[in-house]
């Protein structure tokens, strides 16, 4: 079994609720940071949505890489 397959198998045993709560927390954090950035620079809602999208993708990618690295260890 490859390392990637083992990490997914291990992550599947964690349970769905902690994973969902972590994802919701990351999205909320990305939203808060993006709106603060857009508000601080005097941007509009469009800018806040753009920052939100970037922050969400970055946090999700980082979280996914962290989960894979934890599973590979």
PDB file of C-alpha atoms in Angstrom, residues 11-66:
ATOM      1  CA  UNK A  11      -7.681   9.917   8.018  1.00  0.00           C
ATOM      2  CA  UNK A  12     -10.897   8.014   7.308  1.00  0.00           C
ATOM      3  CA  UNK A  13     -10.693   6.411  10.758  1.00  0.00           C
ATOM      4  CA  UNK A  14     -10.676   9.811  12.475  1.00  0.00           C
ATOM      5  CA  UNK A  15     -14.392  10.342  11.975  1.00  0.00           C
ATOM      6  CA  UNK A  16     -16.383  12.866  10.027  1.00  0.00           C
ATOM      7  CA  UNK A  17     -17.297  15.349  12.763  1.00  0.00           C
ATOM      8  CA  UNK A  18     -13.761  16.534  13.636  1.00  0.00           C
ATOM      9  CA  UNK A  19     -12.946  16.888   9.942  1.00  0.00           C
ATOM     10  CA  UNK A  20     -16.106  18.926   9.295  1.00  0.00           C
ATOM     11  CA  UNK A  21     -15.465  21.126  12.319  1.00  0.00           C
ATOM     12  CA  UNK A  22     -11.901  21.742  11.167  1.00  0.00           C
ATOM     13  CA  UNK A  23     -13.083  22.671   7.667  1.00  0.00           C
ATOM     14  CA  UNK A  24     -15.749  25.006   9.028  1.00  0.00           C
ATOM     15  CA  UNK A  25     -13.169  26.623  11.297  1.00  0.00           C
ATOM     16  CA  UNK A  26     -10.745  27.121   8.424  1.00  0.00           C
ATOM     17  CA  UNK A  27     -13.415  28.670   6.226  1.00  0.00           C
ATOM     18  CA  UNK A  28     -14.515  30.971   9.058  1.00  0.00           C
ATOM     19  CA  UNK A  29     -10.910  32.010   9.706  1.00  0.00           C
ATOM     20  CA  UNK A  30     -10.341  32.661   6.017  1.00  0.00           C
ATOM     21  CA  UNK A  31     -13.522  34.739   5.855  1.00  0.00           C
ATOM     22  CA  UNK A  32     -12.627  36.805   8.903  1.00  0.00           C
ATOM     23  CA  UNK A  33      -9.091  37.503   7.721  1.00  0.00           C
ATOM     24  CA  UNK A  34     -10.184  38.327   4.181  1.00  0.00           C
ATOM     25  CA  UNK A  35     -12.871  40.771   5.285  1.00  0.00           C
ATOM     26  CA  UNK A  36     -10.463  42.442   7.699  1.00  0.00           C
ATOM     27  CA  UNK A  37      -7.866  42.827   4.961  1.00  0.00           C
ATOM     28  CA  UNK A  38     -10.391  44.203   2.477  1.00  0.00           C
ATOM     29  CA  UNK A  39     -11.896  46.553   5.080  1.00  0.00           C
ATOM     30  CA  UNK A  40      -8.494  47.824   6.233  1.00  0.00           C
ATOM     31  CA  UNK A  41      -7.435  48.773   2.722  1.00  0.00           C
ATOM     32  CA  UNK A  42     -10.773  50.448   2.016  1.00  0.00           C
ATOM     33  CA  UNK A  43     -11.869  47.829  -0.470  1.00  0.00           C
ATOM     34  CA  UNK A  44     -15.313  46.808  -1.549  1.00  0.00           C
ATOM     35  CA  UNK A  45     -17.256  43.593  -1.070  1.00  0.00           C
ATOM     36  CA  UNK A  46     -15.800  42.302  -4.341  1.00  0.00           C
ATOM     37  CA  UNK A  47     -12.297  42.635  -2.882  1.00  0.00           C
ATOM     38  CA  UNK A  48     -13.358  40.836   0.277  1.00  0.00           C
ATOM     39  CA  UNK A  49     -14.755  37.947  -1.759  1.00  0.00           C
ATOM     40  CA  UNK A  50     -11.512  37.760  -3.739  1.00  0.00           C
ATOM     41  CA  UNK A  51      -9.405  37.683  -0.541  1.00  0.00           C
ATOM     42  CA  UNK A  52     -11.787  35.130   0.964  1.00  0.00           C
ATOM     43  CA  UNK A  53     -11.330  32.831  -2.025  1.00  0.00           C
ATOM     44  CA  UNK A  54      -7.553  33.071  -1.889  1.00  0.00           C
ATOM     45  CA  UNK A  55      -7.369  32.568   1.865  1.00  0.00           C
ATOM     46  CA  UNK A  56      -9.736  29.604   1.773  1.00  0.00           C
ATOM     47  CA  UNK A  57      -7.749  27.861  -0.944  1.00  0.00           C
ATOM     48  CA  UNK A  58      -4.463  28.526   0.859  1.00  0.00           C
ATOM     49  CA  UNK A  59      -5.749  27.271   4.210  1.00  0.00           C
ATOM     50  CA  UNK A  60      -7.391  24.197   2.751  1.00  0.00           C
ATOM     51  CA  UNK A  61      -4.236  23.335   0.823  1.00  0.00           C
ATOM     52  CA  UNK A  62      -2.091  23.787   3.918  1.00  0.00           C
ATOM     53  CA  UNK A  63      -4.469  21.732   6.032  1.00  0.00           C
ATOM     54  CA  UNK A  64      -4.568  18.960   3.436  1.00  0.00           C
ATOM     55  CA  UNK A  65      -0.781  18.810   3.184  1.00  0.00           C
ATOM     56  CA  UNK A  66      -0.544  18.716   6.983  1.00  0.00           C
TER      57      UNK A  66
END
